[in-house]
Amino acid sequence: MTEPFALVTGTTGFIAARLVPALLTEGWRVRATGRRPRPDDLPDAAEYVPADLVADDLAELCAGVTHVFHLAGASSSKSSQEEMDRDNVDATARLLDAASHVERFVHMSSTSIYGEEKQLPLPVREDVEPNASRGYGKAKWGAEQEVWARGRQGVPVVVLRPVTVYGPGATKLLASAILDTAIERAAGLPRLAVAAEPMEQRLVHIDDLIAASLHLAAAPDAVGRAFNVVDGIYPSSHDVAAVLAGCFGMDVEVGGEGLDEDRRRRVHERMVSQGMEPAILFTPDRLRLMTKTNRNNRLSTEALDSTGFRLARTDFAAAVADNVDWYRSKRWLPG
Ligand SMILES: NC(=O)c1ccc[n+]([C@@H]2O[C@H](COP(=O)([O-])OP(=O)(O)OC[C@H]3O[C@@H](n4cnc5c(N)ncnc54)[C@H](OP(=O)(O)O)[C@@H]3O)[C@@H](O)[C@H]2O)c1
């Protein structure tokens, strides 16, 4: 049997940076890539080749690899629509052209492709016609179209569709909400205010997404299919606020507003001047993750379940507490 040799894209980012050590532990040979120079914490055992997937020749990057884990992409937190289209759709098309020889092409998509506005049958199954409402979801669906087109031509493709991913290394979404809580704690607030109307959340822990990626790279019945990846807990915004508040010794105030943006910014600057690494994204809107409604929130996990995969990080409160400890250990939050 050929030695498994993975090309992992997006390794200067959050998820792929966690996938590389997991692959090495499982005995894979790994070639990692990103646009920026080699990250300091990339394991020595991984080869690193910097490349822009939309501008550089990708033949050498893909030479010899048996598998591709394609995680590079651009999201709305940091990129314009033009960048999202280019770095998701064009990059995926070019990579597929250069890697059509692989045994498996594992593509990281997103449940944002389903959209939030048009009601889809619930729980949302992977074979539904997607209806992305926002630019990011549209770009991720555009990238998937490229994947499915190559799949029809015989490339063995597998698509993962995770929800919001949290855990060590995350810098956006739940991470920003954790930062918001730390800011209000540092400002001396005893309670974390959350909007009165509860809003259902959907999350998955990074460890489970990495385990699902490894599992689907080998599962015999995964080729040609898409898989929702969600922890199935669906906490309300009030539940999430209670967990976050608990990590910082605060109570929850349902219906309150919290600090305004200016005050939050000033406290954040003070935290950074006192030695906190500004690694977690500060968002002008506090608890932004918990302000978006989604009528298609509930997702079917029948497809992933049918492959024999089981999630491990299903104690949400414990996982968030571990995550906060990790941020403190890296000084991404004050100790
Ligand atoms: N994080 C989530 O909650 C979440 C949820 C669902 C789906 N996803 C999907 O999962 C994947 C990974 O997400 P993430 O949060 O780890 O992303 P991230 O931290 O924003 O990292 C994005 C990565 O993509 C690379 N990249 C972007 N454009 C590129 C290009 N033209 N050429 C080469 N590399 C390029 C970046 O490289 P440089 O930084 O070096 O420029 C970086 O390594 C993405 O496809 C995302 O859509 C993420």
CSV table of N, CA and C and ligand atoms in Angstrom, one decimal, residues 9-17 33-37 48 51-55 70-75 78-79 83 86-88 91 107-112 136 140 160-166 169-173 204 206 209, ligand 1:
chain,number,residue,atom,x,y,z
A,9,THR,N,-3.9,22.3,3.2
A,9,THR,CA,-4.0,23.7,2.9
A,9,THR,C,-4.5,24.5,4.1
A,10,GLY,N,-4.2,25.8,4.2
A,10,GLY,CA,-4.7,26.6,5.3
A,10,GLY,C,-4.0,26.4,6.6
A,11,THR,N,-2.8,25.9,6.6
A,11,THR,CA,-2.1,25.6,7.9
A,11,THR,C,-1.6,26.8,8.6
A,12,THR,N,-1.7,28.0,8.1
A,12,THR,CA,-1.4,29.2,8.9
A,12,THR,C,-2.7,29.6,9.6
A,13,GLY,N,-3.8,28.9,9.4
A,13,GLY,CA,-5.0,29.2,10.0
A,13,GLY,C,-5.4,28.3,11.1
A,14,PHE,N,-6.6,28.5,11.7
A,14,PHE,CA,-7.0,27.8,12.9
A,14,PHE,C,-7.1,26.3,12.7
A,15,ILE,N,-8.0,25.8,11.9
A,15,ILE,CA,-8.4,24.4,11.9
A,15,ILE,C,-7.2,23.5,11.3
A,16,ALA,N,-6.7,23.9,10.2
A,16,ALA,CA,-5.6,23.1,9.6
A,16,ALA,C,-4.4,23.0,10.5
A,17,ALA,N,-4.1,24.0,11.3
A,17,ALA,CA,-3.0,24.0,12.2
A,17,ALA,C,-3.2,22.9,13.2
A,33,THR,N,0.7,23.8,3.8
A,33,THR,CA,0.8,25.0,3.0
A,33,THR,C,-0.1,26.1,3.5
A,34,GLY,N,0.3,27.4,3.2
A,34,GLY,CA,-0.4,28.6,3.5
A,34,GLY,C,0.3,29.7,2.8
A,35,ARG,N,-0.3,30.9,2.8
A,35,ARG,CA,0.4,32.0,2.1
A,35,ARG,C,1.5,32.5,2.9
A,36,ARG,N,1.3,32.6,4.2
A,36,ARG,CA,2.4,33.3,5.0
A,36,ARG,C,3.5,32.3,5.2
A,37,PRO,N,4.7,32.8,5.8
A,37,PRO,CA,5.8,31.9,6.1
A,37,PRO,C,5.4,30.8,7.1
A,48,TYR,N,6.9,22.2,4.9
A,48,TYR,CA,6.1,23.4,4.7
A,48,TYR,C,6.5,24.1,3.4
A,51,ALA,N,2.4,28.9,-0.5
A,51,ALA,CA,1.9,29.0,-1.9
A,51,ALA,C,0.6,29.8,-1.8
A,52,ASP,N,0.4,30.6,-2.8
A,52,ASP,CA,-1.0,31.3,-3.0
A,52,ASP,C,-1.7,30.4,-4.0
A,53,LEU,N,-2.8,29.8,-3.5
A,53,LEU,CA,-3.5,28.9,-4.4
A,53,LEU,C,-4.1,29.5,-5.6
A,54,VAL,N,-4.3,30.9,-5.6
A,54,VAL,CA,-4.9,31.5,-6.8
A,54,VAL,C,-3.8,32.1,-7.7
A,55,ALA,N,-2.6,32.2,-7.3
A,55,ALA,CA,-1.6,32.8,-8.1
A,55,ALA,C,-0.4,31.9,-8.5
A,70,HIS,N,-8.3,20.1,2.1
A,70,HIS,CA,-8.3,21.5,1.6
A,70,HIS,C,-9.1,22.3,2.6
A,71,LEU,N,-8.4,23.1,3.4
A,71,LEU,CA,-9.0,23.9,4.4
A,71,LEU,C,-8.8,25.4,4.2
A,72,ALA,N,-7.9,25.7,3.2
A,72,ALA,CA,-7.7,27.2,3.0
A,72,ALA,C,-9.0,27.8,2.5
A,73,GLY,N,-9.3,29.0,2.9
A,73,GLY,CA,-10.5,29.7,2.4
A,73,GLY,C,-10.5,31.1,3.1
A,74,ALA,N,-11.4,31.9,2.7
A,74,ALA,CA,-11.6,33.2,3.3
A,74,ALA,C,-13.0,33.4,3.8
A,75,SER,N,-13.1,34.0,5.0
A,75,SER,CA,-14.4,34.2,5.6
A,75,SER,C,-14.7,35.7,5.8
A,78,LYS,N,-12.8,38.6,8.0
A,78,LYS,CA,-11.5,39.3,7.7
A,78,LYS,C,-11.5,39.7,6.2
A,79,SER,N,-12.4,39.2,5.3
A,79,SER,CA,-12.2,39.4,3.9
A,79,SER,C,-13.4,40.0,3.2
A,83,GLU,N,-12.5,38.8,-2.2
A,83,GLU,CA,-11.5,37.9,-1.7
A,83,GLU,C,-12.1,36.6,-1.3
A,86,ARG,N,-12.6,34.7,-4.6
A,86,ARG,CA,-11.3,34.2,-5.2
A,86,ARG,C,-10.7,33.1,-4.3
A,87,ASP,N,-10.6,33.3,-3.0
A,87,ASP,CA,-9.9,32.4,-2.1
A,87,ASP,C,-10.6,31.1,-1.8
A,88,ASN,N,-12.0,31.1,-2.1
A,88,ASN,CA,-12.7,29.9,-1.9
A,88,ASN,C,-12.9,29.2,-3.3
A,91,ALA,N,-9.5,29.3,-5.8
A,91,ALA,CA,-8.5,28.5,-5.2
A,91,ALA,C,-8.8,27.0,-5.2
A,107,HIS,N,-12.6,18.1,1.4
A,107,HIS,CA,-12.8,19.5,1.3
A,107,HIS,C,-13.6,20.1,2.5
A,108,MET,N,-13.1,21.1,3.1
A,108,MET,CA,-13.8,21.7,4.2
A,108,MET,C,-14.7,22.8,3.7
A,109,SER,N,-16.0,22.5,3.7
A,109,SER,CA,-17.0,23.5,3.3
A,109,SER,C,-17.6,24.1,4.6
A,110,SER,N,-18.9,24.4,4.6
A,110,SER,CA,-19.5,25.0,5.8
A,110,SER,C,-21.0,24.9,5.7
A,111,THR,N,-21.7,24.8,6.8
A,111,THR,CA,-23.2,24.8,6.8
A,111,THR,C,-23.8,26.2,6.4
A,112,SER,N,-22.9,27.2,6.2
A,112,SER,CA,-23.4,28.5,5.8
A,112,SER,C,-24.0,28.3,4.4
A,136,TYR,N,-20.5,34.9,2.3
A,136,TYR,CA,-19.6,33.8,2.7
A,136,TYR,C,-20.2,32.4,2.3
A,140,LYS,N,-18.7,29.7,-0.3
A,140,LYS,CA,-18.4,28.3,0.0
A,140,LYS,C,-19.2,27.3,-0.9
A,160,LEU,N,-16.9,18.0,4.0
A,160,LEU,CA,-17.4,18.3,5.4
A,160,LEU,C,-18.0,19.6,5.5
A,161,ARG,N,-19.2,19.7,6.2
A,161,ARG,CA,-19.8,21.0,6.4
A,161,ARG,C,-20.0,21.2,7.9
A,162,PRO,N,-18.9,21.8,8.5
A,162,PRO,CA,-19.1,22.1,9.9
A,162,PRO,C,-19.8,23.4,10.2
A,163,VAL,N,-20.4,23.4,11.4
A,163,VAL,CA,-21.0,24.7,11.9
A,163,VAL,C,-19.8,25.5,12.6
A,164,THR,N,-20.1,26.5,13.4
A,164,THR,CA,-19.1,27.3,14.1
A,164,THR,C,-18.2,26.4,14.9
A,165,VAL,N,-16.9,26.5,14.6
A,165,VAL,CA,-15.9,25.6,15.3
A,165,VAL,C,-15.3,26.4,16.5
A,166,TYR,N,-15.2,25.8,17.6
A,166,TYR,CA,-14.5,26.5,18.8
A,166,TYR,C,-13.5,25.5,19.4
A,169,GLY,N,-7.0,27.5,19.9
A,169,GLY,CA,-6.5,28.1,18.6
A,169,GLY,C,-7.5,28.9,17.9
A,170,ALA,N,-8.8,28.8,18.3
A,170,ALA,CA,-9.9,29.6,17.6
A,170,ALA,C,-9.7,31.1,18.0
A,171,THR,N,-9.9,32.0,17.0
A,171,THR,CA,-9.7,33.4,17.2
A,171,THR,C,-11.0,34.2,16.9
A,172,LYS,N,-12.0,33.5,16.4
A,172,LYS,CA,-13.3,34.2,16.0
A,172,LYS,C,-14.5,33.6,16.6
A,173,LEU,N,-15.6,34.2,16.4
A,173,LEU,CA,-16.9,33.6,16.8
A,173,LEU,C,-17.0,33.3,18.3
A,204,VAL,N,-19.4,23.2,17.1
A,204,VAL,CA,-18.7,21.9,17.2
A,204,VAL,C,-17.3,22.1,17.7
A,206,ILE,N,-13.3,21.7,18.0
A,206,ILE,CA,-12.2,21.5,17.0
A,206,ILE,C,-11.8,20.0,17.1
A,209,LEU,N,-14.1,18.0,15.0
A,209,LEU,CA,-13.9,18.2,13.6
A,209,LEU,C,-12.7,17.5,13.0
B,1,LIG,N1,-13.7,28.4,11.8
B,1,LIG,C1,-14.9,28.0,11.7
B,1,LIG,O1,-15.8,28.1,12.6
B,1,LIG,C2,-15.4,27.3,10.4
B,1,LIG,C3,-16.7,26.8,10.3
B,1,LIG,C4,-17.1,26.2,9.2
B,1,LIG,C5,-16.3,26.1,8.1
B,1,LIG,N2,-15.0,26.6,8.2
B,1,LIG,C6,-14.1,26.4,7.0
B,1,LIG,O2,-12.9,25.7,7.5
B,1,LIG,C7,-11.8,26.2,6.7
B,1,LIG,C8,-10.7,26.6,7.7
B,1,LIG,O3,-11.2,27.6,8.6
B,1,LIG,P1,-10.3,28.4,9.6
B,1,LIG,O4,-11.2,29.0,10.6
B,1,LIG,O5,-9.2,27.5,10.0
B,1,LIG,O6,-9.8,29.5,8.6
B,1,LIG,P2,-8.7,30.7,8.9
B,1,LIG,O7,-8.1,30.6,10.3
B,1,LIG,O8,-9.3,32.0,8.5
B,1,LIG,O9,-7.5,30.3,7.9
B,1,LIG,C9,-7.7,30.4,6.5
B,1,LIG,C10,-6.5,29.8,5.9
B,1,LIG,O10,-6.7,29.9,4.5
B,1,LIG,C11,-5.5,30.3,3.8
B,1,LIG,N3,-5.8,31.0,2.6
B,1,LIG,C12,-6.7,31.9,2.3
B,1,LIG,N4,-6.7,32.2,1.0
B,1,LIG,C13,-5.6,31.5,0.5
B,1,LIG,C14,-5.0,31.5,-0.8
B,1,LIG,N5,-5.5,32.2,-1.9
B,1,LIG,N6,-4.0,30.7,-1.0
B,1,LIG,C15,-3.5,29.9,0.0
B,1,LIG,N7,-4.0,29.9,1.2
B,1,LIG,C16,-5.1,30.7,1.5
B,1,LIG,C17,-4.9,31.3,4.9
B,1,LIG,O11,-3.5,31.5,4.6
B,1,LIG,P3,-2.7,32.8,5.1
B,1,LIG,O12,-3.3,33.1,6.5
B,1,LIG,O13,-1.3,32.4,5.1
B,1,LIG,O14,-3.0,33.9,4.1
B,1,LIG,C18,-5.1,30.5,6.1
B,1,LIG,O15,-4.2,29.5,6.3
B,1,LIG,C19,-12.3,27.3,5.8
B,1,LIG,O16,-12.4,26.8,4.5
B,1,LIG,C20,-13.6,27.7,6.4
B,1,LIG,O17,-14.5,28.2,5.5
B,1,LIG,C21,-14.5,27.2,9.3
